[in-house]
PDB file of N, CA, C and O in Angstrom:
ATOM      1  N   ILE A   1      -5.984  18.555  20.709  1.00  0.00           N
ATOM      2  CA  ILE A   1      -6.450  19.316  19.577  1.00  0.00           C
ATOM      3  C   ILE A   1      -7.967  19.458  19.617  1.00  0.00           C
ATOM      4  O   ILE A   1      -8.505  20.450  19.232  1.00  0.00           O
ATOM      5  N   PHE A   2      -8.652  18.424  20.100  1.00  0.00           N
ATOM      6  CA  PHE A   2     -10.105  18.517  20.146  1.00  0.00           C
ATOM      7  C   PHE A   2     -10.670  17.715  21.301  1.00  0.00           C
ATOM      8  O   PHE A   2     -10.045  16.811  21.815  1.00  0.00           O
ATOM      9  N   SER A   3     -11.864  18.076  21.694  1.00  0.00           N
ATOM     10  CA  SER A   3     -12.594  17.385  22.746  1.00  0.00           C
ATOM     11  C   SER A   3     -14.054  17.340  22.325  1.00  0.00           C
ATOM     12  O   SER A   3     -14.635  18.369  21.994  1.00  0.00           O
ATOM     13  N   ILE A   4     -14.616  16.156  22.314  1.00  0.00           N
ATOM     14  CA  ILE A   4     -16.001  15.990  21.891  1.00  0.00           C
ATOM     15  C   ILE A   4     -16.754  15.239  22.978  1.00  0.00           C
ATOM     16  O   ILE A   4     -16.341  14.162  23.398  1.00  0.00           O
ATOM     17  N   ASP A   5     -17.836  15.818  23.437  1.00  0.00           N
ATOM     18  CA  ASP A   5     -18.672  15.187  24.457  1.00  0.00           C
ATOM     19  C   ASP A   5     -19.637  14.232  23.759  1.00  0.00           C
ATOM     20  O   ASP A   5     -20.537  14.667  23.056  1.00  0.00           O
ATOM     21  N   LEU A   6     -19.447  12.940  23.960  1.00  0.00           N
ATOM     22  CA  LEU A   6     -20.285  11.942  23.294  1.00  0.00           C
ATOM     23  C   LEU A   6     -21.647  11.766  23.951  1.00  0.00           C
ATOM     24  O   LEU A   6     -22.527  11.148  23.384  1.00  0.00           O
ATOM     25  N   THR A   7     -21.829  12.328  25.142  1.00  0.00           N
ATOM     26  CA  THR A   7     -23.115  12.183  25.822  1.00  0.00           C
ATOM     27  C   THR A   7     -24.137  13.185  25.305  1.00  0.00           C
ATOM     28  O   THR A   7     -25.328  13.026  25.546  1.00  0.00           O
ATOM     29  N   GLY A   8     -23.664  14.231  24.641  1.00  0.00           N
ATOM     30  CA  GLY A   8     -24.568  15.269  24.170  1.00  0.00           C
ATOM     31  C   GLY A   8     -24.940  16.265  25.247  1.00  0.00           C
ATOM     32  O   GLY A   8     -25.785  17.131  25.046  1.00  0.00           O
ATOM     33  N   GLN A   9     -24.313  16.164  26.420  1.00  0.00           N
ATOM     34  CA  GLN A   9     -24.660  17.032  27.537  1.00  0.00           C
ATOM     35  C   GLN A   9     -23.588  18.080  27.832  1.00  0.00           C
ATOM     36  O   GLN A   9     -23.752  18.883  28.738  1.00  0.00           O
ATOM     37  N   GLY A  10     -22.503  18.073  27.089  1.00  0.00           N
ATOM     38  CA  GLY A  10     -21.414  18.994  27.390  1.00  0.00           C
ATOM     39  C   GLY A  10     -21.017  19.820  26.191  1.00  0.00           C
ATOM     40  O   GLY A  10     -21.754  19.929  25.220  1.00  0.00           O
ATOM     41  N   ASN A  11     -19.839  20.370  26.274  1.00  0.00           N
ATOM     42  CA  ASN A  11     -19.327  21.225  25.215  1.00  0.00           C
ATOM     43  C   ASN A  11     -18.351  20.472  24.325  1.00  0.00           C
ATOM     44  O   ASN A  11     -17.698  19.535  24.750  1.00  0.00           O
ATOM     45  N   HIS A  12     -18.256  20.931  23.093  1.00  0.00           N
ATOM     46  CA  HIS A  12     -17.273  20.421  22.146  1.00  0.00           C
ATOM     47  C   HIS A  12     -16.206  21.481  21.967  1.00  0.00           C
ATOM     48  O   HIS A  12     -16.474  22.674  22.096  1.00  0.00           O
ATOM     49  N   TYR A  13     -15.006  21.033  21.639  1.00  0.00           N
ATOM     50  CA  TYR A  13     -13.939  21.977  21.327  1.00  0.00           C
ATOM     51  C   TYR A  13     -13.091  21.382  20.221  1.00  0.00           C
ATOM     52  O   TYR A  13     -12.658  20.237  20.311  1.00  0.00           O
ATOM     53  N   VAL A  14     -12.876  22.145  19.171  1.00  0.00           N
ATOM     54  CA  VAL A  14     -11.948  21.781  18.108  1.00  0.00           C
ATOM     55  C   VAL A  14     -11.068  22.996  17.865  1.00  0.00           C
ATOM     56  O   VAL A  14     -11.563  24.072  17.541  1.00  0.00           O
ATOM     57  N   SER A  15      -9.765  22.817  18.021  1.00  0.00           N
ATOM     58  CA  SER A  15      -8.850  23.946  17.881  1.00  0.00           C
ATOM     59  C   SER A  15      -8.687  24.355  16.413  1.00  0.00           C
ATOM     60  O   SER A  15      -8.989  23.578  15.499  1.00  0.00           O
ATOM     61  N   ARG A  16      -8.189  25.547  16.222  1.00  0.00           N
ATOM     62  CA  ARG A  16      -7.908  26.017  14.858  1.00  0.00           C
ATOM     63  C   ARG A  16      -6.861  25.143  14.193  1.00  0.00           C
ATOM     64  O   ARG A  16      -6.915  24.907  12.988  1.00  0.00           O
ATOM     65  N   SER A  17      -5.906  24.644  14.982  1.00  0.00           N
ATOM     66  CA  SER A  17      -4.867  23.788  14.397  1.00  0.00           C
ATOM     67  C   SER A  17      -5.453  22.473  13.890  1.00  0.00           C
ATOM     68  O   SER A  17      -5.013  21.948  12.877  1.00  0.00           O
ATOM     69  N   ALA A  18      -6.471  21.953  14.573  1.00  0.00           N
ATOM     70  CA  ALA A  18      -7.127  20.728  14.095  1.00  0.00           C
ATOM     71  C   ALA A  18      -7.832  20.992  12.775  1.00  0.00           C
ATOM     72  O   ALA A  18      -7.760  20.195  11.842  1.00  0.00           O
ATOM     73  N   ARG A  19      -8.512  22.126  12.693  1.00  0.00           N
ATOM     74  CA  ARG A  19      -9.204  22.480  11.452  1.00  0.00           C
ATOM     75  C   ARG A  19      -8.196  22.616  10.321  1.00  0.00           C
ATOM     76  O   ARG A  19      -8.406  22.118   9.218  1.00  0.00           O
ATOM     77  N   ALA A  20      -7.062  23.267  10.584  1.00  0.00           N
ATOM     78  CA  ALA A  20      -6.032  23.430   9.562  1.00  0.00           C
ATOM     79  C   ALA A  20      -5.418  22.085   9.175  1.00  0.00           C
ATOM     80  O   ALA A  20      -5.182  21.818   7.997  1.00  0.00           O
ATOM     81  N   LEU A  21      -5.189  21.234  10.143  1.00  0.00           N
ATOM     82  CA  LEU A  21      -4.567  19.939   9.891  1.00  0.00           C
ATOM     83  C   LEU A  21      -5.468  19.016   9.083  1.00  0.00           C
ATOM     84  O   LEU A  21      -5.036  18.387   8.122  1.00  0.00           O
ATOM     85  N   PHE A  22      -6.737  18.940   9.469  1.00  0.00           N
ATOM     86  CA  PHE A  22      -7.645  18.000   8.813  1.00  0.00           C
ATOM     87  C   PHE A  22      -8.389  18.596   7.630  1.00  0.00           C
ATOM     88  O   PHE A  22      -9.063  17.886   6.904  1.00  0.00           O
ATOM     89  N   GLY A  23      -8.306  19.903   7.450  1.00  0.00           N
ATOM     90  CA  GLY A  23      -8.895  20.524   6.273  1.00  0.00           C
ATOM     91  C   GLY A  23     -10.409  20.491   6.248  1.00  0.00           C
ATOM     92  O   GLY A  23     -11.024  20.538   5.204  1.00  0.00           O
ATOM     93  N   GLU A  24     -11.025  20.380   7.389  1.00  0.00           N
ATOM     94  CA  GLU A  24     -12.485  20.350   7.477  1.00  0.00           C
ATOM     95  C   GLU A  24     -12.955  21.494   8.355  1.00  0.00           C
ATOM     96  O   GLU A  24     -12.216  21.997   9.176  1.00  0.00           O
ATOM     97  N   THR A  25     -14.193  21.856   8.204  1.00  0.00           N
ATOM     98  CA  THR A  25     -14.732  22.880   9.072  1.00  0.00           C
ATOM     99  C   THR A  25     -14.949  22.304  10.458  1.00  0.00           C
ATOM    100  O   THR A  25     -15.110  21.096  10.632  1.00  0.00           O
ATOM    101  N   MET A  26     -14.957  23.153  11.432  1.00  0.00           N
ATOM    102  CA  MET A  26     -15.221  22.707  12.798  1.00  0.00           C
ATOM    103  C   MET A  26     -16.602  22.065  12.873  1.00  0.00           C
ATOM    104  O   MET A  26     -16.793  21.081  13.570  1.00  0.00           O
ATOM    105  N   GLU A  27     -17.547  22.581  12.153  1.00  0.00           N
ATOM    106  CA  GLU A  27     -18.909  22.044  12.178  1.00  0.00           C
ATOM    107  C   GLU A  27     -18.944  20.602  11.680  1.00  0.00           C
ATOM    108  O   GLU A  27     -19.633  19.757  12.237  1.00  0.00           O
ATOM    109  N   ALA A  28     -18.202  20.304  10.628  1.00  0.00           N
ATOM    110  CA  ALA A  28     -18.183  18.934  10.095  1.00  0.00           C
ATOM    111  C   ALA A  28     -17.617  17.966  11.122  1.00  0.00           C
ATOM    112  O   ALA A  28     -18.123  16.862  11.296  1.00  0.00           O
ATOM    113  N   GLN A  29     -16.567  18.387  11.806  1.00  0.00           N
ATOM    114  CA  GLN A  29     -15.956  17.516  12.804  1.00  0.00           C
ATOM    115  C   GLN A  29     -16.900  17.245  13.960  1.00  0.00           C
ATOM    116  O   GLN A  29     -16.873  16.170  14.562  1.00  0.00           O
ATOM    117  N   LEU A  30     -17.728  18.218  14.293  1.00  0.00           N
ATOM    118  CA  LEU A  30     -18.606  18.088  15.446  1.00  0.00           C
ATOM    119  C   LEU A  30     -19.938  17.432  15.127  1.00  0.00           C
ATOM    120  O   LEU A  30     -20.538  16.801  15.983  1.00  0.00           O
ATOM    121  N   THR A  31     -20.434  17.580  13.912  1.00  0.00           N
ATOM    122  CA  THR A  31     -21.787  17.126  13.605  1.00  0.00           C
ATOM    123  C   THR A  31     -21.846  15.849  12.784  1.00  0.00           C
ATOM    124  O   THR A  31     -22.870  15.182  12.780  1.00  0.00           O
ATOM    125  N   ASP A  32     -20.791  15.485  12.098  1.00  0.00           N
ATOM    126  CA  ASP A  32     -20.797  14.283  11.264  1.00  0.00           C
ATOM    127  C   ASP A  32     -20.318  13.102  12.098  1.00  0.00           C
ATOM    128  O   ASP A  32     -19.126  12.960  12.363  1.00  0.00           O
ATOM    129  N   ALA A  33     -21.244  12.242  12.497  1.00  0.00           N
ATOM    130  CA  ALA A  33     -20.912  11.105  13.366  1.00  0.00           C
ATOM    131  C   ALA A  33     -19.891  10.167  12.732  1.00  0.00           C
ATOM    132  O   ALA A  33     -19.118   9.518  13.430  1.00  0.00           O
ATOM    133  N   GLY A  34     -19.844  10.091  11.426  1.00  0.00           N
ATOM    134  CA  GLY A  34     -18.917   9.184  10.754  1.00  0.00           C
ATOM    135  C   GLY A  34     -17.617   9.827  10.308  1.00  0.00           C
ATOM    136  O   GLY A  34     -16.790   9.174   9.684  1.00  0.00           O
ATOM    137  N   PHE A  35     -17.421  11.102  10.641  1.00  0.00           N
ATOM    138  CA  PHE A  35     -16.252  11.832  10.160  1.00  0.00           C
ATOM    139  C   PHE A  35     -14.945  11.122  10.476  1.00  0.00           C
ATOM    140  O   PHE A  35     -14.128  10.873   9.595  1.00  0.00           O
ATOM    141  N   TRP A  36     -14.729  10.787  11.740  1.00  0.00           N
ATOM    142  CA  TRP A  36     -13.435  10.217  12.127  1.00  0.00           C
ATOM    143  C   TRP A  36     -13.239   8.813  11.570  1.00  0.00           C
ATOM    144  O   TRP A  36     -12.130   8.439  11.199  1.00  0.00           O
ATOM    145  N   THR A  37     -14.304   8.044  11.469  1.00  0.00           N
ATOM    146  CA  THR A  37     -14.184   6.710  10.866  1.00  0.00           C
ATOM    147  C   THR A  37     -13.816   6.835   9.392  1.00  0.00           C
ATOM    148  O   THR A  37     -12.961   6.104   8.882  1.00  0.00           O
ATOM    149  N   GLN A  38     -14.438   7.766   8.695  1.00  0.00           N
ATOM    150  CA  GLN A  38     -14.135   7.981   7.277  1.00  0.00           C
ATOM    151  C   GLN A  38     -12.704   8.457   7.063  1.00  0.00           C
ATOM    152  O   GLN A  38     -12.112   8.176   6.022  1.00  0.00           O
ATOM    153  N   GLN A  39     -12.149   9.160   8.036  1.00  0.00           N
ATOM    154  CA  GLN A  39     -10.793   9.687   7.919  1.00  0.00           C
ATOM    155  C   GLN A  39      -9.733   8.688   8.376  1.00  0.00           C
ATOM    156  O   GLN A  39      -8.550   8.920   8.202  1.00  0.00           O
ATOM    157  N   THR A  40     -10.146   7.571   8.966  1.00  0.00           N
ATOM    158  CA  THR A  40      -9.210   6.574   9.493  1.00  0.00           C
ATOM    159  C   THR A  40      -8.596   5.759   8.358  1.00  0.00           C
ATOM    160  O   THR A  40      -9.292   5.328   7.435  1.00  0.00           O
ATOM    161  N   HIS A  41      -7.291   5.524   8.446  1.00  0.00           N
ATOM    162  CA  HIS A  41      -6.594   4.693   7.457  1.00  0.00           C
ATOM    163  C   HIS A  41      -7.257   3.312   7.436  1.00  0.00           C
ATOM    164  O   HIS A  41      -7.561   2.744   8.497  1.00  0.00           O
ATOM    165  N   PRO A  42      -7.485   2.740   6.241  1.00  0.00           N
ATOM    166  CA  PRO A  42      -8.164   1.436   6.158  1.00  0.00           C
ATOM    167  C   PRO A  42      -7.525   0.340   7.012  1.00  0.00           C
ATOM    168  O   PRO A  42      -8.228  -0.494   7.579  1.00  0.00           O
ATOM    169  N   GLU A  43      -6.205   0.346   7.136  1.00  0.00           N
ATOM    170  CA  GLU A  43      -5.528  -0.679   7.933  1.00  0.00           C
ATOM    171  C   GLU A  43      -5.735  -0.485   9.434  1.00  0.00           C
ATOM    172  O   GLU A  43      -5.437  -1.383  10.211  1.00  0.00           O
ATOM    173  N   ASP A  44      -6.247   0.669   9.839  1.00  0.00           N
ATOM    174  CA  ASP A  44      -6.440   0.959  11.255  1.00  0.00           C
ATOM    175  C   ASP A  44      -7.907   0.906  11.686  1.00  0.00           C
ATOM    176  O   ASP A  44      -8.221   1.160  12.854  1.00  0.00           O
ATOM    177  N   LEU A  45      -8.797   0.549  10.767  1.00  0.00           N
ATOM    178  CA  LEU A  45     -10.225   0.500  11.110  1.00  0.00           C
ATOM    179  C   LEU A  45     -10.522  -0.512  12.210  1.00  0.00           C
ATOM    180  O   LEU A  45     -11.346  -0.256  13.079  1.00  0.00           O
ATOM    181  N   ALA A  46      -9.835  -1.647  12.205  1.00  0.00           N
ATOM    182  CA  ALA A  46     -10.057  -2.657  13.249  1.00  0.00           C
ATOM    183  C   ALA A  46      -9.642  -2.115  14.619  1.00  0.00           C
ATOM    184  O   ALA A  46     -10.316  -2.375  15.623  1.00  0.00           O
ATOM    185  N   ILE A  47      -8.566  -1.336  14.664  1.00  0.00           N
ATOM    186  CA  ILE A  47      -8.128  -0.734  15.926  1.00  0.00           C
ATOM    187  C   ILE A  47      -9.187   0.240  16.418  1.00  0.00           C
ATOM    188  O   ILE A  47      -9.530   0.267  17.603  1.00  0.00           O
ATOM    189  N   ARG A  48      -9.719   1.053  15.501  1.00  0.00           N
ATOM    190  CA  ARG A  48     -10.781   1.999  15.874  1.00  0.00           C
ATOM    191  C   ARG A  48     -11.999   1.249  16.403  1.00  0.00           C
ATOM    192  O   ARG A  48     -12.566   1.613  17.427  1.00  0.00           O
ATOM    193  N   ARG A  49     -12.414   0.196  15.719  1.00  0.00           N
ATOM    194  CA  ARG A  49     -13.597  -0.571  16.161  1.00  0.00           C
ATOM    195  C   ARG A  49     -13.381  -1.165  17.545  1.00  0.00           C
ATOM    196  O   ARG A  49     -14.285  -1.150  18.379  1.00  0.00           O
ATOM    197  N   GLU A  50     -12.197  -1.725  17.787  1.00  0.00           N
ATOM    198  CA  GLU A  50     -11.894  -2.285  19.109  1.00  0.00           C
ATOM    199  C   GLU A  50     -11.924  -1.187  20.175  1.00  0.00           C
ATOM    200  O   GLU A  50     -12.422  -1.399  21.273  1.00  0.00           O
ATOM    201  N   GLY A  51     -11.383  -0.034  19.841  1.00  0.00           N
ATOM    202  CA  GLY A  51     -11.420   1.092  20.770  1.00  0.00           C
ATOM    203  C   GLY A  51     -12.845   1.514  21.089  1.00  0.00           C
ATOM    204  O   GLY A  51     -13.179   1.809  22.241  1.00  0.00           O
ATOM    205  N   GLU A  52     -13.697   1.527  20.073  1.00  0.00           N
ATOM    206  CA  GLU A  52     -15.102   1.888  20.285  1.00  0.00           C
ATOM    207  C   GLU A  52     -15.813   0.858  21.153  1.00  0.00           C
ATOM    208  O   GLU A  52     -16.631   1.208  22.006  1.00  0.00           O
ATOM    209  N   LYS A  53     -15.486  -0.428  20.959  1.00  0.00           N
ATOM    210  CA  LYS A  53     -16.063  -1.477  21.812  1.00  0.00           C
ATOM    211  C   LYS A  53     -15.623  -1.294  23.264  1.00  0.00           C
ATOM    212  O   LYS A  53     -16.421  -1.427  24.190  1.00  0.00           O
ATOM    213  N   MET A  54     -14.342  -1.015  23.461  1.00  0.00           N
ATOM    214  CA  MET A  54     -13.808  -0.807  24.801  1.00  0.00           C
ATOM    215  C   MET A  54     -14.478   0.403  25.446  1.00  0.00           C
ATOM    216  O   MET A  54     -14.848   0.360  26.622  1.00  0.00           O
ATOM    217  N   LEU A  55     -14.653   1.462  24.686  1.00  0.00           N
ATOM    218  CA  LEU A  55     -15.311   2.657  25.199  1.00  0.00           C
ATOM    219  C   LEU A  55     -16.736   2.348  25.631  1.00  0.00           C
ATOM    220  O   LEU A  55     -17.189   2.769  26.683  1.00  0.00           O
ATOM    221  N   SER A  56     -17.415   1.573  24.817  1.00  0.00           N
ATOM    222  CA  SER A  56     -18.798   1.195  25.136  1.00  0.00           C
ATOM    223  C   SER A  56     -18.864   0.333  26.397  1.00  0.00           C
ATOM    224  O   SER A  56     -19.746   0.503  27.226  1.00  0.00           O
ATOM    225  N   ALA A  57     -17.914  -0.589  26.538  1.00  0.00           N
ATOM    226  CA  ALA A  57     -17.928  -1.529  27.659  1.00  0.00           C
ATOM    227  C   ALA A  57     -17.450  -0.917  28.973  1.00  0.00           C
ATOM    228  O   ALA A  57     -17.986  -1.234  30.034  1.00  0.00           O
ATOM    229  N   THR A  58     -16.446  -0.036  28.886  1.00  0.00           N
ATOM    230  CA  THR A  58     -15.814   0.446  30.113  1.00  0.00           C
ATOM    231  C   THR A  58     -15.915   1.959  30.324  1.00  0.00           C
ATOM    232  O   THR A  58     -15.587   2.448  31.395  1.00  0.00           O
ATOM    233  N   GLY A  59     -16.292   2.671  29.280  1.00  0.00           N
ATOM    234  CA  GLY A  59     -16.325   4.126  29.364  1.00  0.00           C
ATOM    235  C   GLY A  59     -14.976   4.773  29.127  1.00  0.00           C
ATOM    236  O   GLY A  59     -14.828   5.978  29.238  1.00  0.00           O
ATOM    237  N   LYS A  60     -13.972   3.948  28.774  1.00  0.00           N
ATOM    238  CA  LYS A  60     -12.622   4.456  28.508  1.00  0.00           C
ATOM    239  C   LYS A  60     -12.001   3.696  27.349  1.00  0.00           C
ATOM    240  O   LYS A  60     -12.302   2.524  27.144  1.00  0.00           O
ATOM    241  N   ALA A  61     -11.131   4.371  26.608  1.00  0.00           N
ATOM    242  CA  ALA A  61     -10.382   3.713  25.539  1.00  0.00           C
ATOM    243  C   ALA A  61      -9.200   4.585  25.152  1.00  0.00           C
ATOM    244  O   ALA A  61      -9.270   5.809  25.229  1.00  0.00           O
ATOM    245  N   GLU A  62      -8.109   3.944  24.756  1.00  0.00           N
ATOM    246  CA  GLU A  62      -6.921   4.636  24.261  1.00  0.00           C
ATOM    247  C   GLU A  62      -6.362   3.834  23.104  1.00  0.00           C
ATOM    248  O   GLU A  62      -6.241   2.612  23.190  1.00  0.00           O
ATOM    249  N   PHE A  63      -6.015   4.531  22.016  1.00  0.00           N
ATOM    250  CA  PHE A  63      -5.414   3.856  20.874  1.00  0.00           C
ATOM    251  C   PHE A  63      -4.760   4.876  19.952  1.00  0.00           C
ATOM    252  O   PHE A  63      -5.049   6.065  20.010  1.00  0.00           O
ATOM    253  N   ALA A  64      -3.855   4.392  19.101  1.00  0.00           N
ATOM    254  CA  ALA A  64      -3.183   5.230  18.112  1.00  0.00           C
ATOM    255  C   ALA A  64      -3.545   4.716  16.727  1.00  0.00           C
ATOM    256  O   ALA A  64      -3.473   3.508  16.468  1.00  0.00           O
ATOM    257  N   ILE A  65      -3.953   5.631  15.850  1.00  0.00           N
ATOM    258  CA  ILE A  65      -4.338   5.284  14.492  1.00  0.00           C
ATOM    259  C   ILE A  65      -3.873   6.380  13.538  1.00  0.00           C
ATOM    260  O   ILE A  65      -3.528   7.476  13.968  1.00  0.00           O
ATOM    261  N   ARG A  66      -3.885   6.066  12.249  1.00  0.00           N
ATOM    262  CA  ARG A  66      -3.570   7.063  11.236  1.00  0.00           C
ATOM    263  C   ARG A  66      -4.866   7.701  10.748  1.00  0.00           C
ATOM    264  O   ARG A  66      -5.833   7.014  10.456  1.00  0.00           O
ATOM    265  N   ILE A  67      -4.843   9.039  10.670  1.00  0.00           N
ATOM    266  CA  ILE A  67      -6.002   9.819  10.242  1.00  0.00           C
ATOM    267  C   ILE A  67      -5.608  10.622   8.999  1.00  0.00           C
ATOM    268  O   ILE A  67      -4.523  11.208   8.953  1.00  0.00           O
ATOM    269  N   LYS A  68      -6.510  10.674   8.022  1.00  0.00           N
ATOM    270  CA  LYS A  68      -6.252  11.433   6.798  1.00  0.00           C
ATOM    271  C   LYS A  68      -6.251  12.923   7.102  1.00  0.00           C
ATOM    272  O   LYS A  68      -7.158  13.441   7.753  1.00  0.00           O
ATOM    273  N   ASP A  69      -5.213  13.603   6.623  1.00  0.00           N
ATOM    274  CA  ASP A  69      -5.158  15.050   6.818  1.00  0.00           C
ATOM    275  C   ASP A  69      -5.822  15.764   5.641  1.00  0.00           C
ATOM    276  O   ASP A  69      -6.312  15.125   4.714  1.00  0.00           O
ATOM    277  N   GLY A  70      -5.839  17.062   5.684  1.00  0.00           N
ATOM    278  CA  GLY A  70      -6.516  17.859   4.668  1.00  0.00           C
ATOM    279  C   GLY A  70      -5.904  17.782   3.283  1.00  0.00           C
ATOM    280  O   GLY A  70      -6.528  18.164   2.302  1.00  0.00           O
ATOM    281  N   ARG A  71      -4.679  17.257   3.188  1.00  0.00           N
ATOM    282  CA  ARG A  71      -4.014  17.134   1.884  1.00  0.00           C
ATOM    283  C   ARG A  71      -4.047  15.715   1.347  1.00  0.00           C
ATOM    284  O   ARG A  71      -3.436  15.427   0.332  1.00  0.00           O
ATOM    285  N   GLY A  72      -4.726  14.824   2.038  1.00  0.00           N
ATOM    286  CA  GLY A  72      -4.853  13.449   1.555  1.00  0.00           C
ATOM    287  C   GLY A  72      -3.804  12.494   2.091  1.00  0.00           C
ATOM    288  O   GLY A  72      -3.857  11.305   1.814  1.00  0.00           O
ATOM    289  N   GLY A  73      -2.845  13.001   2.861  1.00  0.00           N
ATOM    290  CA  GLY A  73      -1.859  12.139   3.499  1.00  0.00           C
ATOM    291  C   GLY A  73      -2.396  11.653   4.837  1.00  0.00           C
ATOM    292  O   GLY A  73      -3.524  11.971   5.220  1.00  0.00           O
ATOM    293  N   TYR A  74      -1.608  10.857   5.530  1.00  0.00           N
ATOM    294  CA  TYR A  74      -2.038  10.351   6.830  1.00  0.00           C
ATOM    295  C   TYR A  74      -1.079  10.804   7.917  1.00  0.00           C
ATOM    296  O   TYR A  74       0.125  10.909   7.694  1.00  0.00           O
ATOM    297  N   ARG A  75      -1.625  11.044   9.091  1.00  0.00           N
ATOM    298  CA  ARG A  75      -0.850  11.413  10.278  1.00  0.00           C
ATOM    299  C   ARG A  75      -1.284  10.513  11.423  1.00  0.00           C
ATOM    300  O   ARG A  75      -2.449  10.170  11.534  1.00  0.00           O
ATOM    301  N   TRP A  76      -0.328  10.177  12.254  1.00  0.00           N
ATOM    302  CA  TRP A  76      -0.651   9.388  13.441  1.00  0.00           C
ATOM    303  C   TRP A  76      -1.380  10.269  14.445  1.00  0.00           C
ATOM    304  O   TRP A  76      -1.032  11.432  14.637  1.00  0.00           O
ATOM    305  N   MET A  77      -2.412   9.708  15.053  1.00  0.00           N
ATOM    306  CA  MET A  77      -3.152  10.422  16.074  1.00  0.00           C
ATOM    307  C   MET A  77      -3.408   9.475  17.238  1.00  0.00           C
ATOM    308  O   MET A  77      -3.790   8.319  17.043  1.00  0.00           O
ATOM    309  N   TYR A  78      -3.165   9.976  18.433  1.00  0.00           N
ATOM    310  CA  TYR A  78      -3.445   9.222  19.651  1.00  0.00           C
ATOM    311  C   TYR A  78      -4.782   9.685  20.174  1.00  0.00           C
ATOM    312  O   TYR A  78      -5.008  10.879  20.338  1.00  0.00           O
ATOM    313  N   GLU A  79      -5.682   8.749  20.398  1.00  0.00           N
ATOM    314  CA  GLU A  79      -7.006   9.074  20.924  1.00  0.00           C
ATOM    315  C   GLU A  79      -7.136   8.534  22.341  1.00  0.00           C
ATOM    316  O   GLU A  79      -6.801   7.384  22.603  1.00  0.00           O
ATOM    317  N   ARG A  80      -7.644   9.380  23.210  1.00  0.00           N
ATOM    318  CA  ARG A  80      -7.933   8.966  24.578  1.00  0.00           C
ATOM    319  C   ARG A  80      -9.372   9.369  24.882  1.00  0.00           C
ATOM    320  O   ARG A  80      -9.719  10.542  24.776  1.00  0.00           O
ATOM    321  N   HIS A  81     -10.171   8.393  25.194  1.00  0.00           N
ATOM    322  CA  HIS A  81     -11.584   8.625  25.500  1.00  0.00           C
ATOM    323  C   HIS A  81     -11.824   8.282  26.966  1.00  0.00           C
ATOM    324  O   HIS A  81     -11.378   7.259  27.449  1.00  0.00           O
ATOM    325  N   HIS A  82     -12.559   9.161  27.627  1.00  0.00           N
ATOM    326  CA  HIS A  82     -12.906   8.882  29.034  1.00  0.00           C
ATOM    327  C   HIS A  82     -14.153   9.636  29.404  1.00  0.00           C
ATOM    328  O   HIS A  82     -14.629  10.495  28.736  1.00  0.00           O
TER     329      HIS A  82
END
């Protein structure tokens, strides 16, 4: 659904379906560094933090967490970072 270059040297991509699903503008998803953390289900924040640590240490991470959708409900999302 989306691809974000964390190095700042590449391109970002957020599909229309992601915008519709999460109810946010593409700009918010790309420019707000805390967007995905704020949208993460509270019970899954530790999983996100561990994934971020793994990404920092190895340059790769994979995990599944619940993300708040545009209607206030949660959906499972699989994240793969490389």
